[in-house]
Amino acid sequence: MATDKGNESLWGGRFGEATDRFVQRFTASVDFDQRMAAQDIRGSLAHAEMLRDVGVLSDEEFAAIEKGLATVQAEITAGTFPWSIEREDVHMNIEARLTALIGDAGKKLHTGRSRNDQVATDIRLYLRDASDTIDTELRRLQRGLVDLAEDHAATVMPGFTHLQGAQPVTFGHHLLAWNEMLERDRGRLQDCRKRMNQSPLGAAALAGTTFPIDRQQTARLLDFTAPTRNSLDSVSDRDFAIEFTAFAALLLTHLSRMSEELVLWTSAQFRFIDLPDRFCTGSSIMPQKKNPDVPELVRGKTGRVNGHLIALLTLMKSQPLAYNKDNQEDKEPLFDCVDTVLDCLRAFADMVPHIEPEIERMREAARAGFATATDLADYLVRRGLPFRDAHEVVGKAVALGVETGLDLAEMDLDTLRGFSSLIDADVFEVLTVEGSVAARNHLGGTAPTQVRLAVKAARQRLVESNEESP
Ligand code: ARG
């Protein structure tokens, strides 16, 4: 078969023929890794400055590189940069353009480094920036949840187990449960960021370099906390990408669970909340429909992020040390995770402050299904009946309720006393849904007083973690 020859490449020296056109396209990553251009330039500047300080580059050469890279950045920003698949990836595109702009000094930039440590550095820088944007968006969503929880500290809704009405809870308490999930997610992101925030620059291809480089300096210039410790590990490690993707998968799992509840709650059967029209879409055939597309789509996006986690784990599982071209496959899943997480967080952060609970409807639903049965049992226990006996007594009262269609609070005192003479008129205080939630007044409980305290504490943590954030 005839080989369709590509143009001359940067490694032309050793090769007798040009790269096959298909192979060129197959091995190229520039279409997707150009989004790391700003990080690549930043890394190159730090490397060049260090090379000057250790005497490998002259002052003039460094000045030319600095100026040339500024031009490259300006071209990229303006959209005039001549990206070329023949230069394979973002690194070689930028280096080639730099050399075209400034001549020989551009050819010296790659002294003492390899694309292997370069790409490892770029992804860490990129992901670190992305993590900080994600953290900001996560906090915006948390603030929305906490504010809404405060507004609805005393709004009663049914709490569910097995999706069967179980006991009344407050809407604020439910929203703060979501906030707990997100707070753990933020913790995981920060933790992952710590290990990500180390500089692999200087590992070169795999074994380090013969030049007298200063890895502490480049780490410092790039705001990394320290250089990585082992050159082989530095160019091959993608744990940080897997950790980030695992964070993303768990975050999306949480957003998906929230979405599932929003979808249920907006249905005509639940009618617990209303979402503004701008977050919903209609049906092309059924005129009455208002579909919760945004939460549904977030729920759906969880699948692709989970897929990316498996993709990265599988990508790494059999790779020998050190760098392998396989690693080029880390980028698309990773970038898609970043985009998906940011989109989903934005959708939620925009939507949450506008969730409107149908307060009366929620309260009615909380009253249904003998939701205060446990409260009646607890009442009897406080009057001396052992809990198991109380459980039995209340079970009989519920059976009568099922038969007559009356809730416990709707039965008259005589009827209730028929089940136990320990019952007095004050029983009706515990049989209301408000009495039920107010009675669960302890740390982590659903009582409005506790929800207000929890809101305060959550807000405090948000402020503190913001101050600690890098
Ligand atoms: N485009 C490559 C990647 O994304 C850069 C490193 C290539 N190094 C190499 N020796 N082929 O991983």
CSV table of C-alpha atoms and ligand atoms in Angstrom, one decimal:
chain,number,residue,atom,x,y,z
A,1,MET,CA,0.0,0.0,0.0
A,2,ALA,CA,1.3,3.4,-0.9
A,3,THR,CA,2.2,5.6,2.0
A,4,ASP,CA,0.8,9.1,2.1
A,5,LYS,CA,3.7,11.1,3.4
A,6,GLY,CA,3.4,13.9,5.9
A,7,ASN,CA,5.6,16.9,6.1
A,8,GLU,CA,8.9,17.1,7.9
A,9,SER,CA,8.7,16.7,11.6
A,10,LEU,CA,10.7,18.0,14.6
A,11,TRP,CA,12.6,14.6,14.9
A,12,GLY,CA,13.4,14.6,11.2
A,13,GLY,CA,17.1,13.8,12.0
A,14,ARG,CA,16.7,10.1,12.7
A,15,PHE,CA,14.0,9.3,10.2
A,16,GLY,CA,14.4,8.1,6.6
A,17,GLU,CA,10.8,9.0,5.6
A,18,ALA,CA,8.1,11.3,6.8
A,19,THR,CA,5.3,10.2,9.1
A,20,ASP,CA,2.3,8.6,7.3
A,21,ARG,CA,-0.6,11.1,7.0
A,22,PHE,CA,-3.0,8.8,8.8
A,23,VAL,CA,-0.4,8.1,11.6
A,24,GLN,CA,0.1,11.8,11.9
A,25,ARG,CA,-3.6,12.4,12.5
A,26,PHE,CA,-3.9,9.3,14.7
A,27,THR,CA,-1.1,10.3,17.0
A,28,ALA,CA,-1.8,14.1,17.1
A,29,SER,CA,-3.4,15.6,20.2
A,30,VAL,CA,-3.3,19.3,19.3
A,31,ASP,CA,-7.0,19.4,18.6
A,32,PHE,CA,-7.7,18.8,22.2
A,33,ASP,CA,-4.5,19.7,24.2
A,34,GLN,CA,-4.4,23.2,22.8
A,35,ARG,CA,-6.6,24.1,25.7
A,36,MET,CA,-3.5,23.8,27.9
A,37,ALA,CA,-1.7,26.5,25.9
A,38,ALA,CA,-1.6,29.1,28.7
A,39,GLN,CA,-0.2,26.5,31.1
A,40,ASP,CA,2.3,25.3,28.6
A,41,ILE,CA,3.6,28.9,28.1
A,42,ARG,CA,3.7,29.5,31.8
A,43,GLY,CA,5.7,26.3,32.3
A,44,SER,CA,8.1,27.3,29.5
A,45,LEU,CA,8.7,30.7,31.0
A,46,ALA,CA,9.6,29.2,34.4
A,47,HIS,CA,11.9,26.7,32.7
A,48,ALA,CA,13.6,29.4,30.6
A,49,GLU,CA,14.0,31.7,33.6
A,50,MET,CA,15.6,28.9,35.6
A,51,LEU,CA,17.9,28.0,32.6
A,52,ARG,CA,19.1,31.6,32.5
A,53,ASP,CA,19.8,31.7,36.3
A,54,VAL,CA,21.9,28.5,36.1
A,55,GLY,CA,23.8,29.9,33.1
A,56,VAL,CA,22.4,27.6,30.4
A,57,LEU,CA,20.7,30.5,28.6
A,58,SER,CA,22.1,34.0,28.2
A,59,ASP,CA,20.1,37.1,29.3
A,60,GLU,CA,19.5,38.0,25.7
A,61,GLU,CA,18.2,34.5,24.9
A,62,PHE,CA,15.9,34.5,27.8
A,63,ALA,CA,14.6,38.0,26.9
A,64,ALA,CA,13.9,36.8,23.4
A,65,ILE,CA,12.0,33.7,24.6
A,66,GLU,CA,10.0,35.8,27.0
A,67,LYS,CA,9.0,38.3,24.3
A,68,GLY,CA,8.4,35.5,21.8
A,69,LEU,CA,6.1,33.6,24.2
A,70,ALA,CA,4.1,36.8,24.9
A,71,THR,CA,3.5,37.1,21.1
A,72,VAL,CA,2.5,33.4,21.0
A,73,GLN,CA,0.1,34.0,23.8
A,74,ALA,CA,-1.3,37.0,22.1
A,75,GLU,CA,-1.8,35.1,18.8
A,76,ILE,CA,-3.6,32.3,20.6
A,77,THR,CA,-5.9,34.7,22.5
A,78,ALA,CA,-6.6,36.6,19.2
A,79,GLY,CA,-7.4,33.3,17.4
A,80,THR,CA,-4.6,33.9,14.8
A,81,PHE,CA,-2.2,31.2,16.0
A,82,PRO,CA,-1.3,28.8,13.2
A,83,TRP,CA,-2.2,25.5,14.9
A,84,SER,CA,-1.0,22.7,12.8
A,85,ILE,CA,-1.5,18.9,13.1
A,86,GLU,CA,2.0,18.4,11.7
A,87,ARG,CA,3.3,19.8,15.0
A,88,GLU,CA,1.4,17.0,16.8
A,89,ASP,CA,0.6,18.6,20.1
A,90,VAL,CA,0.3,21.9,21.9
A,91,HIS,CA,4.0,21.7,23.1
A,92,MET,CA,5.5,21.4,19.6
A,93,ASN,CA,3.1,23.9,18.1
A,94,ILE,CA,4.2,26.5,20.5
A,95,GLU,CA,7.9,25.7,20.3
A,96,ALA,CA,7.9,25.7,16.5
A,97,ARG,CA,6.0,29.0,16.4
A,98,LEU,CA,8.4,30.5,19.0
A,99,THR,CA,11.4,29.5,16.9
A,100,ALA,CA,9.8,30.9,13.8
A,101,LEU,CA,9.3,34.2,15.6
A,102,ILE,CA,12.7,34.5,17.4
A,103,GLY,CA,15.1,32.1,15.7
A,104,ASP,CA,17.8,30.2,17.5
A,105,ALA,CA,16.9,31.1,21.0
A,106,GLY,CA,13.6,29.3,20.5
A,107,LYS,CA,15.5,26.1,19.7
A,108,LYS,CA,17.3,26.3,23.0
A,109,LEU,CA,14.1,26.4,25.1
A,110,HIS,CA,13.8,22.6,25.1
A,111,THR,CA,17.3,22.2,26.7
A,112,GLY,CA,17.1,20.0,29.8
A,113,ARG,CA,13.4,19.1,29.5
A,114,SER,CA,11.2,16.7,27.5
A,115,ARG,CA,7.6,16.8,26.5
A,116,ASN,CA,7.2,14.1,29.1
A,117,ASP,CA,7.8,16.3,32.1
A,118,GLN,CA,6.4,19.2,30.1
A,119,VAL,CA,3.0,17.6,29.6
A,120,ALA,CA,2.9,16.3,33.2
A,121,THR,CA,3.5,19.9,34.4
A,122,ASP,CA,0.9,21.3,32.0
A,123,ILE,CA,-1.9,19.0,33.1
A,124,ARG,CA,-1.2,19.6,36.8
A,125,LEU,CA,-1.3,23.4,36.2
A,126,TYR,CA,-4.4,23.1,34.1
A,127,LEU,CA,-6.2,20.9,36.6
A,128,ARG,CA,-5.2,23.1,39.5
A,129,ASP,CA,-6.7,26.1,37.8
A,130,ALA,CA,-9.8,24.1,36.9
A,131,SER,CA,-10.1,22.9,40.5
A,132,ASP,CA,-10.1,26.4,41.8
A,133,THR,CA,-12.9,27.5,39.4
A,134,ILE,CA,-14.8,24.4,40.4
A,135,ASP,CA,-14.3,25.2,44.1
A,136,THR,CA,-15.7,28.7,43.6
A,137,GLU,CA,-18.8,27.3,41.8
A,138,LEU,CA,-19.3,24.6,44.4
A,139,ARG,CA,-19.3,27.3,47.1
A,140,ARG,CA,-21.8,29.3,45.1
A,141,LEU,CA,-24.1,26.3,45.1
A,142,GLN,CA,-23.6,25.7,48.8
A,143,ARG,CA,-24.4,29.3,49.6
A,144,GLY,CA,-27.7,28.9,47.7
A,145,LEU,CA,-28.6,25.8,49.6
A,146,VAL,CA,-27.8,27.2,52.9
A,147,ASP,CA,-29.8,30.4,52.2
A,148,LEU,CA,-32.8,28.4,51.1
A,149,ALA,CA,-32.5,26.1,54.1
A,150,GLU,CA,-32.6,29.2,56.4
A,151,ASP,CA,-35.8,30.4,54.7
A,152,HIS,CA,-37.4,27.0,55.1
A,153,ALA,CA,-36.0,26.0,58.5
A,154,ALA,CA,-39.6,25.4,59.7
A,155,THR,CA,-41.2,24.3,56.4
A,156,VAL,CA,-42.5,20.8,57.0
A,157,MET,CA,-42.3,18.0,54.4
A,158,PRO,CA,-42.5,14.2,54.6
A,159,GLY,CA,-39.2,12.4,55.2
A,160,PHE,CA,-38.9,9.2,53.4
A,161,THR,CA,-37.3,5.8,53.8
A,162,HIS,CA,-37.9,3.2,51.0
A,163,LEU,CA,-39.6,6.2,49.3
A,164,GLN,CA,-42.5,5.6,51.7
A,165,GLY,CA,-43.5,8.5,54.0
A,166,ALA,CA,-41.7,7.9,57.2
A,167,GLN,CA,-41.5,10.9,59.6
A,168,PRO,CA,-42.0,14.6,59.1
A,169,VAL,CA,-38.9,16.6,58.5
A,170,THR,CA,-38.2,20.2,57.7
A,171,PHE,CA,-37.3,21.2,54.1
A,172,GLY,CA,-34.4,23.2,55.5
A,173,HIS,CA,-33.0,20.0,57.1
A,174,HIS,CA,-33.3,18.2,53.8
A,175,LEU,CA,-31.4,20.9,51.9
A,176,LEU,CA,-28.7,20.8,54.6
A,177,ALA,CA,-28.3,17.1,54.0
A,178,TRP,CA,-27.5,17.9,50.4
A,179,ASN,CA,-25.0,20.5,51.6
A,180,GLU,CA,-23.2,17.9,53.7
A,181,MET,CA,-22.7,15.8,50.5
A,182,LEU,CA,-21.2,18.8,48.8
A,183,GLU,CA,-19.0,19.7,51.7
A,184,ARG,CA,-17.4,16.3,51.6
A,185,ASP,CA,-16.9,16.8,47.8
A,186,ARG,CA,-15.1,20.0,48.4
A,187,GLY,CA,-12.9,18.3,51.0
A,188,ARG,CA,-12.0,15.7,48.5
A,189,LEU,CA,-11.2,18.3,45.9
A,190,GLN,CA,-8.9,20.2,48.2
A,191,ASP,CA,-7.2,16.9,49.2
A,192,CYS,CA,-6.7,16.0,45.6
A,193,ARG,CA,-5.3,19.4,44.9
A,194,LYS,CA,-2.6,19.0,47.5
A,195,ARG,CA,-1.1,16.0,45.7
A,196,MET,CA,-1.6,17.6,42.3
A,197,ASN,CA,0.2,20.7,43.4
A,198,GLN,CA,3.8,19.3,43.0
A,199,SER,CA,6.2,20.1,40.1
A,200,PRO,CA,7.3,17.3,37.8
A,201,LEU,CA,9.3,19.7,35.8
A,202,GLY,CA,13.0,18.6,35.5
A,203,ALA,CA,12.2,14.9,35.3
A,204,ALA,CA,12.9,15.4,31.6
A,205,ALA,CA,12.2,12.3,29.5
A,206,LEU,CA,12.4,9.9,32.5
A,207,ALA,CA,15.8,10.0,34.1
A,208,GLY,CA,16.4,13.7,34.7
A,209,THR,CA,18.9,15.8,32.8
A,210,THR,CA,22.6,16.4,32.6
A,211,PHE,CA,22.1,20.2,33.0
A,212,PRO,CA,22.5,21.9,36.4
A,213,ILE,CA,18.8,22.6,36.7
A,214,ASP,CA,17.1,24.1,39.8
A,215,ARG,CA,13.9,22.2,40.3
A,216,GLN,CA,13.1,24.2,43.5
A,217,GLN,CA,13.1,27.4,41.5
A,218,THR,CA,10.8,26.2,38.8
A,219,ALA,CA,8.4,24.7,41.4
A,220,ARG,CA,8.4,28.0,43.2
A,221,LEU,CA,7.9,30.0,40.0
A,222,LEU,CA,4.9,27.9,39.1
A,223,ASP,CA,3.4,28.1,42.6
A,224,PHE,CA,3.8,24.4,43.2
A,225,THR,CA,4.4,23.5,46.9
A,226,ALA,CA,7.5,21.4,46.0
A,227,PRO,CA,9.1,19.4,43.2
A,228,THR,CA,8.1,15.8,42.9
A,229,ARG,CA,10.7,13.4,44.3
A,230,ASN,CA,11.3,10.7,41.6
A,231,SER,CA,11.9,11.4,37.9
A,232,LEU,CA,10.4,8.1,36.7
A,233,ASP,CA,7.3,8.6,38.8
A,234,SER,CA,7.0,12.2,37.8
A,235,VAL,CA,6.5,11.5,34.1
A,236,SER,CA,4.3,8.5,34.5
A,237,ASP,CA,2.1,9.4,37.4
A,238,ARG,CA,-1.5,10.3,36.6
A,239,ASP,CA,-2.9,9.5,40.0
A,240,PHE,CA,-4.0,13.1,40.4
A,241,ALA,CA,-6.1,12.9,37.3
A,242,ILE,CA,-7.8,9.7,38.6
A,243,GLU,CA,-8.3,11.3,42.0
A,244,PHE,CA,-9.8,14.4,40.3
A,245,THR,CA,-12.1,12.2,38.2
A,246,ALA,CA,-13.1,10.2,41.2
A,247,PHE,CA,-14.0,13.5,43.0
A,248,ALA,CA,-16.0,14.4,39.9
A,249,ALA,CA,-17.8,11.1,39.7
A,250,LEU,CA,-18.8,11.3,43.4
A,251,LEU,CA,-19.9,14.9,43.0
A,252,LEU,CA,-22.0,14.1,40.0
A,253,THR,CA,-23.5,11.1,41.9
A,254,HIS,CA,-24.6,13.6,44.6
A,255,LEU,CA,-26.0,16.1,42.0
A,256,SER,CA,-27.7,13.2,40.4
A,257,ARG,CA,-29.4,12.2,43.6
A,258,MET,CA,-30.5,15.8,44.1
A,259,SER,CA,-31.8,15.8,40.6
A,260,GLU,CA,-33.8,12.7,41.1
A,261,GLU,CA,-35.5,14.3,44.1
A,262,LEU,CA,-36.2,17.5,42.1
A,263,VAL,CA,-37.7,15.5,39.3
A,264,LEU,CA,-39.9,13.6,41.7
A,265,TRP,CA,-40.9,16.7,43.6
A,266,THR,CA,-41.9,18.7,40.4
A,267,SER,CA,-44.2,15.9,39.2
A,268,ALA,CA,-48.0,16.4,39.4
A,269,GLN,CA,-48.1,13.4,41.8
A,270,PHE,CA,-45.8,15.1,44.3
A,271,ARG,CA,-46.2,18.8,43.6
A,272,PHE,CA,-43.7,19.6,46.4
A,273,ILE,CA,-41.8,22.3,44.5
A,274,ASP,CA,-42.0,24.5,41.4
A,275,LEU,CA,-39.0,25.3,39.2
A,276,PRO,CA,-39.0,28.5,37.2
A,277,ASP,CA,-40.0,28.0,33.6
A,278,ARG,CA,-36.5,29.0,32.4
A,279,PHE,CA,-35.0,25.8,33.9
A,280,CYS,CA,-37.7,23.6,32.2
A,281,THR,CA,-38.7,22.8,28.7
A,282,GLY,CA,-42.0,21.8,27.1
A,283,SER,CA,-43.1,18.9,25.0
A,284,SER,CA,-43.6,19.1,21.2
A,285,ILE,CA,-46.8,17.0,21.5
A,286,MET,CA,-48.3,17.4,25.0
A,287,PRO,CA,-49.3,21.0,25.6
A,288,GLN,CA,-49.6,20.6,29.3
A,289,LYS,CA,-46.0,19.4,29.9
A,290,LYS,CA,-43.3,21.3,31.8
A,291,ASN,CA,-40.4,19.0,32.0
A,292,PRO,CA,-37.5,19.3,34.5
A,293,ASP,CA,-34.9,18.9,31.8
A,294,VAL,CA,-32.1,20.5,33.7
A,295,PRO,CA,-32.0,18.1,36.6
A,296,GLU,CA,-32.7,15.2,34.3
A,297,LEU,CA,-29.7,16.1,32.2
A,298,VAL,CA,-27.5,16.5,35.2
A,299,ARG,CA,-28.6,13.0,36.3
A,300,GLY,CA,-27.8,11.7,32.9
A,301,LYS,CA,-24.3,13.4,32.8
A,302,THR,CA,-23.3,11.3,35.8
A,303,GLY,CA,-23.0,8.4,33.4
A,304,ARG,CA,-20.3,10.0,31.3
A,305,VAL,CA,-18.3,11.2,34.3
A,306,ASN,CA,-18.4,7.7,35.8
A,307,GLY,CA,-17.3,6.4,32.4
A,308,HIS,CA,-14.3,8.8,32.5
A,309,LEU,CA,-13.2,7.5,35.9
A,310,ILE,CA,-13.2,3.9,34.6
A,311,ALA,CA,-11.4,5.1,31.4
A,312,LEU,CA,-8.5,6.6,33.4
A,313,LEU,CA,-8.2,3.7,35.8
A,314,THR,CA,-8.1,1.3,32.8
A,315,LEU,CA,-5.7,3.6,31.0
A,316,MET,CA,-3.1,3.3,33.8
A,317,LYS,CA,-3.6,-0.2,34.9
A,318,SER,CA,-0.9,-2.0,32.9
A,319,GLN,CA,1.5,0.8,32.0
A,320,PRO,CA,5.1,0.0,32.7
A,321,LEU,CA,7.3,2.9,33.9
A,322,ALA,CA,7.9,5.5,32.7
A,323,TYR,CA,6.1,7.6,30.1
A,324,ASN,CA,4.0,5.8,27.4
A,325,LYS,CA,2.0,7.4,24.6
A,326,ASP,CA,-1.0,5.8,26.2
A,327,ASN,CA,-1.0,8.8,28.6
A,328,GLN,CA,-2.1,11.1,25.8
A,329,GLU,CA,-5.5,9.5,26.3
A,330,ASP,CA,-5.8,11.0,29.7
A,331,LYS,CA,-6.8,14.4,28.4
A,332,GLU,CA,-10.1,14.1,26.7
A,333,PRO,CA,-11.8,12.3,29.6
A,334,LEU,CA,-10.2,14.7,32.0
A,335,PHE,CA,-11.3,17.8,30.1
A,336,ASP,CA,-14.7,16.5,29.6
A,337,CYS,CA,-14.9,15.9,33.4
A,338,VAL,CA,-14.0,19.5,34.0
A,339,ASP,CA,-16.5,20.8,31.5
A,340,THR,CA,-19.3,18.6,32.7
A,341,VAL,CA,-18.7,19.4,36.4
A,342,LEU,CA,-18.6,23.1,35.7
A,343,ASP,CA,-21.8,23.0,33.6
A,344,CYS,CA,-23.7,20.9,36.1
A,345,LEU,CA,-22.6,23.0,39.0
A,346,ARG,CA,-23.6,26.1,37.2
A,347,ALA,CA,-27.0,24.7,36.4
A,348,PHE,CA,-27.5,23.8,40.0
A,349,ALA,CA,-26.1,27.0,41.5
A,350,ASP,CA,-28.3,29.1,39.2
A,351,MET,CA,-31.4,27.0,39.9
A,352,VAL,CA,-31.3,26.3,43.6
A,353,PRO,CA,-32.1,29.8,44.8
A,354,HIS,CA,-35.3,29.8,42.7
A,355,ILE,CA,-36.7,26.5,44.0
A,356,GLU,CA,-40.2,27.3,45.3
A,357,PRO,CA,-41.6,24.9,47.7
A,358,GLU,CA,-45.4,24.4,47.7
A,359,ILE,CA,-45.5,24.8,51.5
A,360,GLU,CA,-49.1,23.8,52.1
A,361,ARG,CA,-48.9,20.8,49.8
A,362,MET,CA,-45.7,19.5,51.5
A,363,ARG,CA,-47.3,19.9,54.9
A,364,GLU,CA,-50.4,17.9,53.8
A,365,ALA,CA,-48.1,15.2,52.4
A,366,ALA,CA,-46.2,15.1,55.7
A,367,ARG,CA,-49.5,14.5,57.5
A,368,ALA,CA,-50.5,11.6,55.3
A,369,GLY,CA,-49.5,8.0,56.1
A,370,PHE,CA,-49.5,8.2,59.9
A,371,ALA,CA,-46.2,10.0,59.8
A,372,THR,CA,-46.5,10.9,63.6
A,373,ALA,CA,-46.9,7.2,64.7
A,374,THR,CA,-43.4,7.2,66.2
A,375,ASP,CA,-44.2,10.4,68.1
A,376,LEU,CA,-47.2,8.7,69.6
A,377,ALA,CA,-45.1,5.7,70.6
A,378,ASP,CA,-42.4,8.0,72.1
A,379,TYR,CA,-45.2,9.8,74.0
A,380,LEU,CA,-46.3,6.5,75.6
A,381,VAL,CA,-42.7,5.6,76.4
A,382,ARG,CA,-42.4,8.9,78.3
A,383,ARG,CA,-45.4,7.8,80.3
A,384,GLY,CA,-43.8,4.6,81.4
A,385,LEU,CA,-44.7,2.1,78.7
A,386,PRO,CA,-41.8,0.0,77.3
A,387,PHE,CA,-41.1,0.9,73.7
A,388,ARG,CA,-42.0,-2.5,72.3
A,389,ASP,CA,-45.4,-2.3,74.0
A,390,ALA,CA,-45.9,1.3,72.8
A,391,HIS,CA,-45.0,0.1,69.2
A,392,GLU,CA,-47.8,-2.5,69.5
A,393,VAL,CA,-50.4,-0.1,70.8
A,394,VAL,CA,-49.7,2.5,68.1
A,395,GLY,CA,-49.7,-0.3,65.5
A,396,LYS,CA,-53.3,-1.1,66.5
A,397,ALA,CA,-54.3,2.6,66.4
A,398,VAL,CA,-52.8,2.8,62.9
A,399,ALA,CA,-54.8,-0.3,61.8
A,400,LEU,CA,-58.0,1.5,62.9
A,401,GLY,CA,-56.9,4.6,61.0
A,402,VAL,CA,-56.3,2.5,57.8
A,403,GLU,CA,-59.8,1.0,58.2
A,404,THR,CA,-61.6,4.4,58.9
A,405,GLY,CA,-59.5,6.7,56.8
A,406,LEU,CA,-58.6,8.8,59.8
A,407,ASP,CA,-55.1,10.1,60.7
A,408,LEU,CA,-54.0,9.7,64.3
A,409,ALA,CA,-54.5,13.4,64.9
A,410,GLU,CA,-58.0,13.2,63.6
A,411,MET,CA,-59.2,10.5,66.1
A,412,ASP,CA,-60.9,11.8,69.2
A,413,LEU,CA,-59.5,11.4,72.6
A,414,ASP,CA,-61.8,8.6,73.6
A,415,THR,CA,-60.9,6.5,70.6
A,416,LEU,CA,-57.2,7.0,71.3
A,417,ARG,CA,-57.7,6.2,75.0
A,418,GLY,CA,-59.3,3.0,73.9
A,419,PHE,CA,-55.8,1.9,72.9
A,420,SER,CA,-54.1,3.0,76.1
A,421,SER,CA,-55.3,4.8,79.2
A,422,LEU,CA,-51.9,6.6,79.4
A,423,ILE,CA,-53.1,8.9,76.6
A,424,ASP,CA,-54.3,12.3,77.6
A,425,ALA,CA,-55.5,15.5,75.8
A,426,ASP,CA,-51.9,16.8,75.5
A,427,VAL,CA,-51.3,13.9,73.0
A,428,PHE,CA,-52.5,16.1,70.2
A,429,GLU,CA,-49.4,18.3,70.6
A,430,VAL,CA,-47.2,15.5,69.5
A,431,LEU,CA,-49.5,14.3,66.8
A,432,THR,CA,-49.2,17.5,64.7
A,433,VAL,CA,-46.4,17.6,62.2
A,434,GLU,CA,-45.0,20.8,63.7
A,435,GLY,CA,-44.9,19.2,67.1
A,436,SER,CA,-43.2,16.1,65.6
A,437,VAL,CA,-40.3,18.1,64.0
A,438,ALA,CA,-39.9,20.5,66.9
A,439,ALA,CA,-39.5,17.6,69.3
A,440,ARG,CA,-36.4,16.3,67.4
A,441,ASN,CA,-34.4,19.0,68.9
A,442,HIS,CA,-30.8,17.8,69.2
A,443,LEU,CA,-27.6,18.0,67.3
A,444,GLY,CA,-28.2,16.8,63.7
A,445,GLY,CA,-32.0,16.7,64.3
A,446,THR,CA,-34.7,18.2,62.1
A,447,ALA,CA,-36.2,20.7,64.5
A,448,PRO,CA,-36.4,24.3,63.1
A,449,THR,CA,-34.1,25.5,66.0
A,450,GLN,CA,-31.5,22.9,65.0
A,451,VAL,CA,-31.8,23.8,61.3
A,452,ARG,CA,-31.1,27.4,62.1
A,453,LEU,CA,-28.1,26.5,64.2
A,454,ALA,CA,-26.9,24.2,61.4
A,455,VAL,CA,-27.3,27.0,58.9
A,456,LYS,CA,-25.1,29.3,61.0
A,457,ALA,CA,-22.4,26.6,61.4
A,458,ALA,CA,-22.5,25.7,57.7
A,459,ARG,CA,-22.1,29.4,56.8
A,460,GLN,CA,-19.2,29.8,59.2
A,461,ARG,CA,-17.5,26.8,57.6
A,462,LEU,CA,-18.0,28.2,54.1
A,463,VAL,CA,-16.3,31.5,55.1
A,464,GLU,CA,-13.5,29.7,56.9
A,465,SER,CA,-12.8,27.3,54.1
A,466,ASN,CA,-12.8,30.2,51.7
A,467,GLU,CA,-10.1,31.9,53.7
A,468,GLU,CA,-8.1,28.7,53.8
A,469,SER,CA,-8.5,28.2,50.0
A,470,PRO,CA,-5.4,28.8,48.0
B,1,ARG,N1,1.1,14.8,23.5
B,1,ARG,C1,1.8,14.0,24.4
B,1,ARG,C2,0.9,13.7,25.5
B,1,ARG,O1,-0.2,14.2,25.6
B,1,ARG,C3,3.0,14.8,25.0
B,1,ARG,C4,4.1,13.9,25.4
B,1,ARG,C5,4.6,13.1,24.3
B,1,ARG,N2,5.9,12.5,24.6
B,1,ARG,C6,6.4,11.6,23.8
B,1,ARG,N3,7.5,11.2,24.1
B,1,ARG,N4,5.7,11.1,22.8
B,1,ARG,O2,1.1,12.9,26.4
